[in-house]
Short mmCIF file of C-alpha atoms in Angstrom, two decimals:
data_model
loop_
_atom_site.label_atom_id
_atom_site.label_comp_id
_atom_site.label_asym_id
_atom_site.label_seq_id
_atom_site.Cartn_x
_atom_site.Cartn_y
_atom_site.Cartn_z
CA MET A 3 147.34 132.55 97.51
CA ASP A 4 143.84 133.47 96.41
CA LEU A 5 142.52 134.21 99.91
CA VAL A 6 143.54 134.20 103.56
CA PHE A 7 141.30 134.21 106.61
CA ARG A 8 143.48 136.02 109.13
CA ASP A 9 143.32 135.23 112.87
CA ALA A 10 140.27 132.95 112.65
CA GLU A 11 139.15 130.74 115.52
CA VAL A 12 139.31 127.47 113.62
CA VAL A 13 136.66 124.89 114.55
CA ASP A 14 138.02 122.20 112.28
CA GLY A 15 135.18 119.66 112.31
CA THR A 16 137.02 116.95 114.23
CA GLY A 17 135.38 117.76 117.55
CA GLY A 18 138.77 118.74 118.99
CA ALA A 19 139.49 122.06 120.66
CA SER A 20 139.38 125.11 118.43
CA TYR A 21 142.56 127.05 117.73
CA ARG A 22 143.56 130.43 116.36
CA ALA A 23 145.14 130.37 112.89
CA ASP A 24 145.49 131.87 109.44
CA VAL A 25 143.85 129.70 106.80
CA ALA A 26 144.90 130.18 103.18
CA ILE A 27 142.88 129.16 100.13
CA ASP A 28 144.26 128.56 96.66
CA GLY A 29 142.75 126.85 93.64
CA GLY A 30 139.56 126.00 95.49
CA ARG A 31 141.33 124.08 98.26
CA ILE A 32 142.82 124.76 101.67
CA ALA A 33 146.46 125.44 100.89
CA ALA A 34 147.91 126.31 104.29
CA ILE A 35 146.98 126.47 107.98
CA VAL A 36 149.38 128.47 110.13
CA LYS A 37 148.50 128.30 113.81
CA GLU A 38 149.09 131.15 116.21
CA GLY A 39 152.48 130.79 117.79
CA ALA A 40 153.83 128.64 114.95
CA ALA A 41 157.51 127.85 115.03
CA ALA A 42 159.93 130.65 114.26
CA GLY A 43 160.56 131.01 110.58
CA CYS A 44 157.03 129.92 109.60
CA GLN A 45 155.74 132.90 107.69
CA ARG A 46 152.12 134.00 107.82
CA PRO A 47 150.49 133.39 104.43
CA THR A 48 149.77 136.29 102.13
CA ALA A 49 147.11 136.48 99.43
CA ARG A 50 145.42 138.66 96.87
CA ARG A 51 142.61 139.06 99.39
CA VAL A 52 142.81 138.94 103.17
CA VAL A 53 139.69 138.67 105.36
CA ASP A 54 140.08 139.81 108.96
CA ALA A 55 138.48 136.97 110.95
CA GLU A 56 139.31 138.29 114.42
CA GLY A 57 136.62 137.05 116.84
CA LEU A 58 134.97 134.84 114.23
CA ALA A 59 134.83 131.06 113.91
CA LEU A 60 135.87 129.30 110.72
CA SER A 61 134.37 125.85 110.18
CA PRO A 62 133.87 123.40 107.33
CA GLY A 63 130.69 123.93 105.32
CA PHE A 64 127.57 122.39 106.83
CA ILE A 65 126.09 119.28 105.24
CA ASP A 66 122.30 119.01 105.19
CA MET A 67 121.71 115.27 105.39
CA HIS A 68 117.98 115.53 104.62
CA ALA A 69 116.93 118.15 102.07
CA HIS A 70 113.97 118.58 99.75
CA SER A 71 115.62 120.96 97.28
CA ASP A 72 115.34 118.57 94.33
CA LEU A 73 113.63 121.19 92.15
CA ALA A 74 114.42 124.30 94.20
CA LEU A 75 118.09 124.13 93.18
CA LEU A 76 117.00 124.29 89.53
CA ARG A 77 114.19 126.79 90.04
CA ASP A 78 115.99 129.31 92.26
CA PRO A 79 119.64 130.05 91.46
CA ASP A 80 119.84 132.25 94.57
CA HIS A 81 118.79 129.51 97.03
CA SER A 82 119.66 131.70 100.02
CA ALA A 83 117.44 129.49 102.15
CA LYS A 84 120.41 127.13 102.40
CA ALA A 85 123.42 129.18 101.28
CA ALA A 86 122.83 131.82 103.98
CA GLN A 87 122.84 129.09 106.66
CA GLY A 88 126.32 127.96 105.69
CA VAL A 89 125.05 124.82 103.96
CA THR A 90 127.53 123.82 101.27
CA LEU A 91 126.09 120.36 100.48
CA GLU A 92 122.54 118.97 100.48
CA VAL A 93 121.47 115.33 100.20
CA LEU A 94 118.44 115.04 97.90
CA GLY A 95 116.15 112.21 96.81
CA GLN A 96 114.71 111.81 100.29
CA ASP A 97 111.77 109.86 101.72
CA GLY A 98 111.61 107.50 98.75
CA LEU A 99 110.09 110.03 96.33
CA SER A 100 111.95 112.11 93.78
CA TYR A 101 112.33 112.65 90.05
CA ALA A 102 114.87 110.03 88.92
CA PRO A 103 114.92 107.32 87.74
CA VAL A 104 111.64 107.77 85.85
CA ASP A 105 109.90 107.13 82.58
CA ASP A 106 107.24 109.49 81.23
CA ARG A 107 104.41 107.84 83.18
CA THR A 108 106.31 107.72 86.47
CA LEU A 109 107.47 111.33 86.13
CA ALA A 110 103.90 112.55 85.67
CA GLU A 111 102.74 110.55 88.69
CA VAL A 112 105.54 111.54 91.05
CA ARG A 113 105.11 115.21 90.14
CA LYS A 114 101.49 114.98 91.30
CA ALA A 115 102.37 112.94 94.38
CA ILE A 116 104.87 115.42 95.82
CA THR A 117 103.52 118.74 94.57
CA GLY A 118 103.29 119.77 98.23
CA TRP A 119 107.03 119.21 98.69
CA ASN A 120 108.42 120.75 95.53
CA GLY A 121 105.65 122.44 93.58
CA SER A 122 104.07 121.14 90.41
CA GLY A 123 107.25 121.52 88.38
CA ASP A 124 105.46 123.40 85.60
CA ASP A 125 108.39 125.83 85.62
CA ILE A 126 111.01 123.08 85.23
CA ASP A 127 112.31 121.51 82.01
CA PHE A 128 112.42 117.84 82.97
CA ASP A 129 115.10 116.99 80.42
CA TRP A 130 116.35 113.97 82.36
CA ARG A 131 115.08 110.47 83.11
CA THR A 132 118.00 108.70 84.80
CA VAL A 133 119.89 109.50 88.00
CA GLY A 134 123.00 110.28 85.99
CA GLU A 135 121.13 112.70 83.73
CA TYR A 136 119.66 114.49 86.77
CA LEU A 137 123.14 114.84 88.30
CA ASP A 138 124.42 116.12 84.96
CA ARG A 139 121.69 118.75 85.06
CA LEU A 140 122.89 119.87 88.50
CA ASP A 141 126.42 120.11 87.13
CA ARG A 142 125.41 123.00 84.90
CA GLY A 143 125.71 125.13 88.06
CA ILE A 144 123.71 125.35 91.28
CA ALA A 145 123.91 127.40 94.47
CA VAL A 146 125.28 124.63 96.72
CA ASN A 147 126.61 121.12 96.17
CA ALA A 148 124.17 118.22 96.08
CA ALA A 149 124.29 114.45 96.54
CA TYR A 150 121.43 112.12 95.62
CA LEU A 151 119.69 109.03 97.02
CA VAL A 152 117.86 106.60 94.74
CA PRO A 153 114.20 106.96 95.87
CA GLN A 154 112.75 103.50 96.53
CA GLY A 155 109.13 104.67 96.25
CA THR A 156 109.77 106.11 92.80
CA VAL A 157 111.56 102.90 91.82
CA ARG A 158 108.54 100.85 92.94
CA MET A 159 106.20 103.23 91.12
CA HIS A 160 108.28 102.67 87.98
CA ALA A 161 108.34 98.85 88.23
CA VAL A 162 105.09 97.92 90.06
CA GLY A 163 102.86 100.99 89.98
CA TRP A 164 100.62 101.94 92.90
CA ASP A 165 99.37 98.46 93.82
CA ASP A 166 99.55 97.26 97.43
CA ARG A 167 100.97 93.81 96.72
CA PRO A 168 104.30 91.95 96.65
CA ALA A 169 106.43 92.55 93.59
CA THR A 170 106.76 89.70 91.13
CA GLU A 171 110.23 88.31 90.46
CA SER A 172 110.31 90.19 87.16
CA GLU A 173 109.32 93.43 88.90
CA LEU A 174 111.89 92.85 91.63
CA ASN A 175 114.59 92.34 89.01
CA HIS A 176 113.45 95.60 87.40
CA MET A 177 113.82 97.41 90.75
CA ARG A 178 117.23 95.85 91.39
CA ARG A 179 118.38 97.06 88.01
CA LEU A 180 117.09 100.61 88.55
CA VAL A 181 118.80 100.85 91.95
CA ALA A 182 122.06 99.45 90.56
CA GLU A 183 122.01 101.88 87.64
CA GLY A 184 121.38 104.79 90.00
CA MET A 185 124.28 103.76 92.20
CA GLU A 186 126.58 103.29 89.20
CA GLN A 187 125.64 106.78 88.00
CA GLY A 188 126.67 108.38 91.29
CA ALA A 189 123.90 108.06 93.90
CA VAL A 190 125.22 107.76 97.46
CA GLY A 191 122.52 105.36 98.63
CA MET A 192 118.77 104.67 98.63
CA SER A 193 115.93 106.32 100.54
CA SER A 194 112.47 105.10 101.50
CA GLY A 195 109.31 106.74 102.75
CA LEU A 196 107.58 103.92 104.57
CA THR A 197 104.57 105.99 105.57
CA TYR A 198 104.24 107.27 101.98
CA THR A 199 102.72 105.38 99.08
CA PRO A 200 103.72 103.46 97.05
CA GLY A 201 107.02 102.85 98.88
CA MET A 202 105.23 101.73 102.04
CA TYR A 203 103.71 98.78 100.16
CA ALA A 204 107.14 97.08 100.07
CA LYS A 205 107.62 94.30 102.62
CA ASP A 206 110.87 93.73 104.46
CA ALA A 207 112.10 91.02 102.09
CA GLU A 208 111.81 93.40 99.14
CA LEU A 209 113.58 96.22 100.98
CA THR A 210 116.33 93.85 102.14
CA ASP A 211 116.90 92.73 98.57
CA LEU A 212 117.30 96.31 97.36
CA CYS A 213 119.55 97.17 100.31
CA ARG A 214 121.87 94.34 99.26
CA VAL A 215 122.26 96.08 95.90
CA VAL A 216 123.05 99.37 97.67
CA ALA A 217 125.56 97.67 99.96
CA GLY A 218 127.33 96.19 96.94
CA TYR A 219 128.17 99.73 95.84
CA GLY A 220 129.23 100.93 99.28
CA GLY A 221 126.12 103.09 99.71
CA TYR A 222 123.74 103.50 102.64
CA TYR A 223 120.02 103.08 103.25
CA CYS A 224 118.11 106.14 104.49
CA PRO A 225 114.56 105.21 105.55
CA HIS A 226 111.75 107.38 106.76
CA HIS A 227 110.58 104.30 108.62
CA ARG A 228 107.09 102.96 109.22
CA SER A 229 106.18 104.93 112.33
CA TYR A 230 107.36 107.89 114.39
CA GLY A 231 104.35 107.51 116.72
CA ALA A 232 102.69 104.33 117.96
CA GLY A 233 105.14 101.54 117.29
CA ALA A 234 108.08 103.89 116.70
CA LEU A 235 110.61 101.77 118.59
CA GLU A 236 109.48 98.67 116.71
CA ALA A 237 109.86 100.57 113.44
CA TYR A 238 113.41 101.62 114.31
CA GLU A 239 114.27 98.06 115.31
CA GLU A 240 112.86 96.80 111.98
CA MET A 241 115.28 99.04 110.06
CA VAL A 242 118.25 97.98 112.20
CA ARG A 243 117.42 94.29 111.69
CA LEU A 244 116.75 94.69 107.98
CA THR A 245 120.02 96.48 107.18
CA ARG A 246 122.02 94.11 109.38
CA GLU A 247 120.66 91.20 107.33
CA ALA A 248 121.43 93.04 104.08
CA GLY A 249 124.91 94.06 105.22
CA CYS A 250 124.07 97.67 104.42
CA ALA A 251 124.92 100.88 106.30
CA LEU A 252 121.89 102.61 107.86
CA HIS A 253 121.16 106.31 108.21
CA LEU A 254 117.91 107.07 110.02
CA ALA A 255 116.07 110.06 108.55
CA HIS A 256 114.77 112.77 110.92
CA ALA A 257 115.12 110.36 113.83
CA THR A 258 112.48 111.75 116.15
CA MET A 259 110.18 110.28 118.78
CA ASN A 260 106.90 112.13 118.27
CA PHE A 261 103.30 112.17 119.53
CA GLY A 262 102.12 111.84 123.11
CA VAL A 263 102.84 108.12 123.26
CA ASN A 264 106.60 108.81 122.96
CA GLU A 265 107.11 111.71 125.34
CA GLY A 266 110.34 111.15 127.27
CA ARG A 267 111.19 107.92 125.41
CA ALA A 268 114.25 109.09 123.45
CA PRO A 269 116.62 107.18 125.79
CA GLU A 270 114.91 103.94 124.77
CA LEU A 271 115.66 104.68 121.11
CA LEU A 272 119.28 105.52 121.85
CA ALA A 273 119.71 102.34 123.91
CA LEU A 274 118.43 100.32 120.96
CA LEU A 275 120.91 102.04 118.64
CA ASP A 276 123.81 101.72 121.07
CA GLU A 277 123.24 97.99 121.36
CA ALA A 278 123.31 97.65 117.56
CA LEU A 279 126.38 99.89 117.22
CA ASP A 280 128.25 97.94 119.88
CA ALA A 281 127.41 94.74 117.99
CA GLY A 282 129.04 96.15 114.84
CA SER A 283 126.18 97.75 112.91
CA ASP A 284 127.02 100.83 110.83
CA ILE A 285 124.37 103.37 111.86
CA SER A 286 123.97 107.14 111.81
CA LEU A 287 120.99 109.48 112.05
CA ASP A 288 119.92 113.06 111.46
CA THR A 289 117.50 115.42 113.19
CA TYR A 290 116.28 119.00 112.93
CA PRO A 291 116.31 121.22 116.07
CA TYR A 292 112.56 121.88 116.26
CA THR A 293 109.55 120.04 117.65
CA PRO A 294 106.85 120.22 114.90
CA GLY A 295 107.02 118.03 111.83
CA CYS A 296 106.10 119.02 108.30
CA THR A 297 104.57 116.95 105.51
CA THR A 298 101.68 116.94 103.06
CA LEU A 299 98.08 116.64 104.20
CA VAL A 300 97.48 113.68 101.91
CA ALA A 301 100.32 111.79 103.60
CA VAL A 302 98.28 111.29 106.80
CA LEU A 303 95.60 109.26 105.01
CA PRO A 304 95.53 105.48 105.44
CA SER A 305 97.61 103.63 102.87
CA TRP A 306 94.61 101.84 101.36
CA ALA A 307 93.14 105.23 100.45
CA SER A 308 96.20 106.06 98.35
CA GLU A 309 96.44 102.80 96.41
CA GLY A 310 96.29 103.51 92.69
CA GLY A 311 97.90 106.94 92.82
CA PRO A 312 96.76 110.57 93.16
CA GLU A 313 93.72 110.38 90.88
CA ALA A 314 92.45 107.33 92.76
CA VAL A 315 92.84 109.24 96.04
CA LEU A 316 90.76 112.12 94.72
CA ALA A 317 88.05 109.73 93.52
CA ARG A 318 87.82 108.15 96.98
CA LEU A 319 87.63 111.55 98.63
CA ARG A 320 84.70 112.54 96.37
CA ASP A 321 82.73 109.45 97.42
CA ASP A 322 80.89 110.13 100.70
CA GLU A 323 80.91 106.53 101.90
CA THR A 324 84.62 106.06 101.26
CA ALA A 325 85.42 109.44 102.75
CA GLU A 326 83.65 108.35 105.94
CA ARG A 327 85.81 105.20 106.07
CA ILE A 328 88.90 107.41 105.76
CA ARG A 329 87.67 109.62 108.60
CA HIS A 330 87.08 106.57 110.80
CA HIS A 331 90.61 105.32 110.20
CA LEU A 332 92.07 108.75 110.89
CA GLU A 333 90.09 109.71 113.98
CA VAL A 334 89.30 106.36 115.60
CA LEU A 335 91.68 103.61 114.50
CA GLY A 336 94.84 105.63 113.85
CA SER A 337 95.95 105.78 110.22
CA ASP A 338 99.22 104.15 109.20
CA GLY A 339 99.88 107.35 107.26
CA CYS A 340 99.65 109.21 110.58
CA HIS A 341 101.97 106.81 112.42
CA GLY A 342 99.21 104.73 113.99
CA VAL A 343 98.01 107.56 116.23
CA PRO A 344 94.37 108.75 116.12
CA MET A 345 94.27 112.18 114.54
CA ASP A 346 94.22 115.25 116.76
CA TRP A 347 93.19 117.99 114.33
CA ASP A 348 94.32 120.70 116.75
CA THR A 349 97.93 119.72 115.94
CA ILE A 350 97.53 120.30 112.16
CA GLU A 351 98.42 123.76 110.80
CA VAL A 352 98.25 124.56 107.08
CA SER A 353 101.65 125.76 105.89
CA GLY A 354 101.10 125.94 102.14
CA VAL A 355 98.61 125.43 99.33
CA SER A 356 98.96 124.98 95.59
CA GLU A 357 95.65 126.65 94.69
CA ALA A 358 95.90 130.42 95.20
CA THR A 359 92.21 130.76 96.11
CA LEU A 360 92.90 128.74 99.27
CA ALA A 361 95.67 131.04 100.53
CA ASP A 362 93.56 132.27 103.45
CA TRP A 363 93.95 128.82 105.02
CA VAL A 364 97.70 129.20 105.43
CA GLY A 365 98.61 129.59 109.10
CA ARG A 366 95.25 128.25 110.31
CA ARG A 367 94.58 125.01 112.15
CA VAL A 368 92.51 122.36 110.41
CA ASP A 369 89.30 122.15 112.43
CA GLY A 370 88.22 118.63 111.48
CA TRP A 371 87.84 116.05 108.75
CA ALA A 372 85.30 118.05 106.75
CA THR A 373 87.82 120.86 106.33
CA ALA A 374 90.68 118.48 105.59
CA ARG A 375 88.62 116.71 102.92
CA ARG A 376 87.68 120.01 101.31
CA LEU A 377 91.31 121.16 101.24
CA LEU A 378 92.53 117.89 99.75
CA LEU A 379 89.94 118.05 96.97
CA GLU A 380 90.15 121.74 96.13
CA ASP A 381 93.94 121.81 96.35
CA ARG A 382 94.27 118.51 94.46
CA LEU A 383 96.41 117.02 97.25
CA GLY A 384 98.90 119.92 97.13
CA THR A 385 98.41 121.13 100.74
CA THR A 386 101.38 121.08 103.13
CA ILE A 387 101.03 121.07 106.90
CA LEU A 388 102.92 121.54 110.12
CA GLN A 389 102.15 118.82 112.65
CA HIS A 390 102.76 120.02 116.22
CA VAL A 391 103.52 116.65 117.85
CA GLY A 392 107.16 116.78 119.01
CA HIS A 393 108.81 116.94 122.43
CA GLU A 394 111.70 119.25 123.30
CA GLU A 395 113.24 116.78 125.75
CA ASN A 396 113.43 114.14 123.03
CA VAL A 397 114.95 116.63 120.58
CA ARG A 398 117.76 117.56 122.98
CA THR A 399 118.47 113.98 124.03
CA ILE A 400 118.81 112.65 120.49
CA MET A 401 121.03 115.48 119.26
CA ARG A 402 123.65 114.58 121.86
CA HIS A 403 124.14 111.07 120.49
CA ARG A 404 127.49 109.95 119.09
CA VAL A 405 126.16 109.23 115.57
CA HIS A 406 123.91 112.27 115.27
CA THR A 407 124.10 114.61 112.26
CA GLY A 408 122.04 117.61 111.15
CA GLY A 409 119.30 117.55 108.56
CA SER A 410 116.77 120.28 107.87
CA ASP A 411 114.03 118.21 106.18
CA GLY A 412 113.35 121.63 104.73
CA ILE A 413 110.29 121.91 102.49
CA LEU A 414 110.62 125.24 100.71
CA GLN A 415 107.12 125.31 99.21
CA GLY A 416 104.16 127.19 100.66
CA LEU A 417 103.43 130.63 101.99
CA LYS A 418 104.39 129.62 105.53
CA PRO A 419 106.96 126.82 105.44
CA HIS A 420 108.47 125.24 108.52
CA PRO A 421 111.25 127.58 109.80
CA ARG A 422 113.67 124.65 109.74
CA ALA A 423 114.02 125.18 105.97
CA TYR A 424 115.74 128.54 106.58
CA GLY A 425 117.01 128.09 110.12
CA THR A 426 118.22 124.60 111.05
CA PHE A 427 121.99 125.13 111.15
CA PRO A 428 122.12 128.55 112.85
CA GLN A 429 119.46 127.22 115.24
CA TYR A 430 121.89 124.51 116.32
CA LEU A 431 124.75 127.01 116.74
CA GLY A 432 122.76 129.78 118.38
CA ARG A 433 120.04 128.19 120.49
CA TYR A 434 121.48 124.77 121.32
CA VAL A 435 125.18 125.69 121.60
CA ARG A 436 125.40 129.28 122.82
CA ASP A 437 122.08 129.80 124.59
CA LEU A 438 121.33 126.37 126.09
CA GLY A 439 124.73 124.67 126.17
CA VAL A 440 123.27 121.35 125.00
CA LEU A 441 126.35 120.86 122.78
CA THR A 442 129.76 122.49 122.77
CA LEU A 443 130.64 124.48 119.69
CA GLU A 444 133.33 122.02 118.65
CA ASP A 445 131.06 119.00 119.10
CA CYS A 446 128.15 120.61 117.27
CA VAL A 447 130.30 121.55 114.27
CA ALA A 448 131.50 117.94 114.07
CA HIS A 449 127.84 116.83 113.97
CA LEU A 450 127.23 119.16 111.03
CA THR A 451 130.41 118.56 109.03
CA SER A 452 132.81 115.63 109.49
CA ARG A 453 130.21 113.09 110.62
CA PRO A 454 127.96 113.54 107.58
CA ALA A 455 131.02 113.70 105.30
CA ALA A 456 132.12 110.33 106.67
CA ARG A 457 128.66 108.85 106.05
CA LEU A 458 128.81 110.11 102.45
CA GLY A 459 132.31 108.71 101.99
CA LEU A 460 133.83 112.13 101.28
CA THR A 461 137.54 112.14 102.01
CA ASP A 462 138.24 115.78 101.14
CA ARG A 463 135.30 117.57 102.78
CA GLY A 464 133.98 118.00 106.30
CA ARG A 465 137.23 119.07 107.98
CA ILE A 466 139.61 122.00 107.82
CA ARG A 467 142.77 120.34 106.60
CA GLU A 468 145.38 121.22 104.04
CA GLY A 469 144.36 119.79 100.69
CA HIS A 470 140.65 119.63 101.51
CA ARG A 471 138.11 121.47 99.39
CA ALA A 472 137.51 125.00 100.55
CA ASP A 473 133.85 124.58 101.51
CA LEU A 474 133.94 126.91 104.51
CA VAL A 475 131.73 128.99 106.81
CA LEU A 476 132.88 132.06 108.74
CA PHE A 477 130.42 132.90 111.52
CA ASP A 478 130.21 134.87 114.75
CA PRO A 479 129.51 132.52 117.69
CA ARG A 480 128.20 135.48 119.70
CA THR A 481 125.46 136.47 117.23
CA VAL A 482 124.78 133.48 115.00
CA GLY A 483 121.13 132.48 115.10
CA ALA A 484 118.09 131.52 113.10
CA GLY A 485 116.15 134.51 111.87
CA ALA A 486 113.34 132.24 110.71
CA THR A 487 110.36 131.90 113.07
CA TYR A 488 106.96 130.28 112.74
CA GLU A 489 105.51 133.74 112.07
CA SER A 490 108.26 134.80 109.60
CA PRO A 491 109.71 131.51 108.32
CA ARG A 492 111.64 132.92 105.36
CA THR A 493 113.82 135.29 107.40
CA LEU A 494 117.54 134.69 106.81
CA PRO A 495 119.89 133.92 109.71
CA THR A 496 122.20 136.33 111.51
CA GLY A 497 125.91 136.11 112.25
CA ILE A 498 127.11 134.27 109.11
CA PRO A 499 128.98 136.80 106.95
CA HIS A 500 130.89 134.47 104.61
CA VAL A 501 130.27 131.10 102.97
CA LEU A 502 132.61 129.54 100.41
CA ILE A 503 132.12 126.59 98.08
CA ASN A 504 135.21 125.29 96.31
CA GLY A 505 136.97 128.49 97.37
CA GLU A 506 134.35 130.76 95.80
CA PHE A 507 132.20 133.15 97.85
CA VAL A 508 128.53 132.26 97.67
CA MET A 509 127.79 134.50 100.67
CA GLU A 510 129.95 137.60 101.11
CA ASP A 511 129.46 140.15 103.87
CA GLY A 512 126.10 138.56 104.60
CA LYS A 513 124.80 138.87 101.04
CA ARG A 514 124.29 136.25 98.36
CA THR A 515 126.73 136.59 95.46
CA SER A 516 125.91 135.55 91.90
CA ALA A 517 128.15 132.48 92.11
CA LEU A 518 126.78 129.09 91.13
CA ALA A 519 129.67 127.16 92.62
CA GLY A 520 127.75 124.02 93.52
CA ARG A 521 127.92 120.76 91.59
CA SER A 522 126.77 117.18 92.06
CA VAL A 523 128.75 115.13 94.56
CA ARG A 524 128.78 111.55 93.30
CA ARG A 525 129.54 108.29 95.05
CA THR A 526 132.85 106.78 94.06
CA ARG A 527 134.03 103.26 94.80
#
């Protein structure tokens, strides 16, 4: 054998009780599992390398169901932000906005639109246009594996532009074709950002039509739905109804209940989902184990202010009369970009800027519309923010649900990113398993491994079984924890000495190796 983990406490991803065993790896796959007390005559496996795992837990690699590493995987071969957490697979193309499929115009526009998520991309050679070409680019070698969702907002940008209107039949056919091509080339589903333009301009009939295309390929729909604040329950119900009509599986992105109007209302969401599940709907969800959200500052503006694209937004912000209309929508009416809730500026903390001269703003609260307007103009919409609007009770309630999975929603840009980017998975294992007992270790690992693997249709990942790919994490349940904090958000976790992808060490003795063992993970029929 290539490798044996000796005397590991195996947490196999099924949710069943852990057990002590030797686990042998050969050729990038799990070759043998010999449990303690195996029948007489069953020899313990030997290997060229043996790792003493006494007192440590061995689990399948963690799957980040909501990641924003679309350019980070190409920009940063190290990518310890995820590798050090034990993440062995990320799902990209989230919130309806990413970099494929595009033409030259769409690529230029989407780069401007999500600079706050991924940077400007000036350091990236955009030598792809289709989903398949992007996945081929990942296959040259990346830190961790990656799957991809066709981004509905980018598709609409490509076919319709930035207009707030129904698509024509010709434009709808164009979008159907782009989604079908993306699915044929290996995408696992389609995402939407229904508080982000231009994806939010799509009505339900248009989304249902595209979901039917996704369903035809066995994929799933992953919406950032129309509200996580006022009207959140109605927005969740809309997605359940829409996908049921389309016959499409549904995975709810960062399924939170935020803002003061939703404090203590998580059970109402779960009751809605349970009713749909019991009626036969195929639903799952992901969350991150923190209360603040993270997005771009421009995202909170009303949708009418973003019609026409980034340059049109900047023009409106420069005009005093229009800027006053924007302020009124934000502070009085409740912007649809801010989930229908009137803006409380005290909840907005600057986490990153694109313009270096504005760096002093990072870590400070936005003190009103005048400051927000200045930042948007001077940073050319590149400002990222933390929005402190979550509720711990809701976070704990939702993570216990039977279809829950883990997703970091990790934005890696900015001087002070949300700590979830570097800490989500050890935060689950340390704070919510060991310290608070919200989940058992076995149940939590299932949330982070086999459940997301099942959603992605992966038959040889997500569990420790003979023949499965050796995407594995060895961690210490006694010390595992998120090092990242709001003050030091790029601190790596503790208690995770080894991480393997396809049997190759990407983390060894707590340090990142030079391995680029990750590849694209493509949907298959």
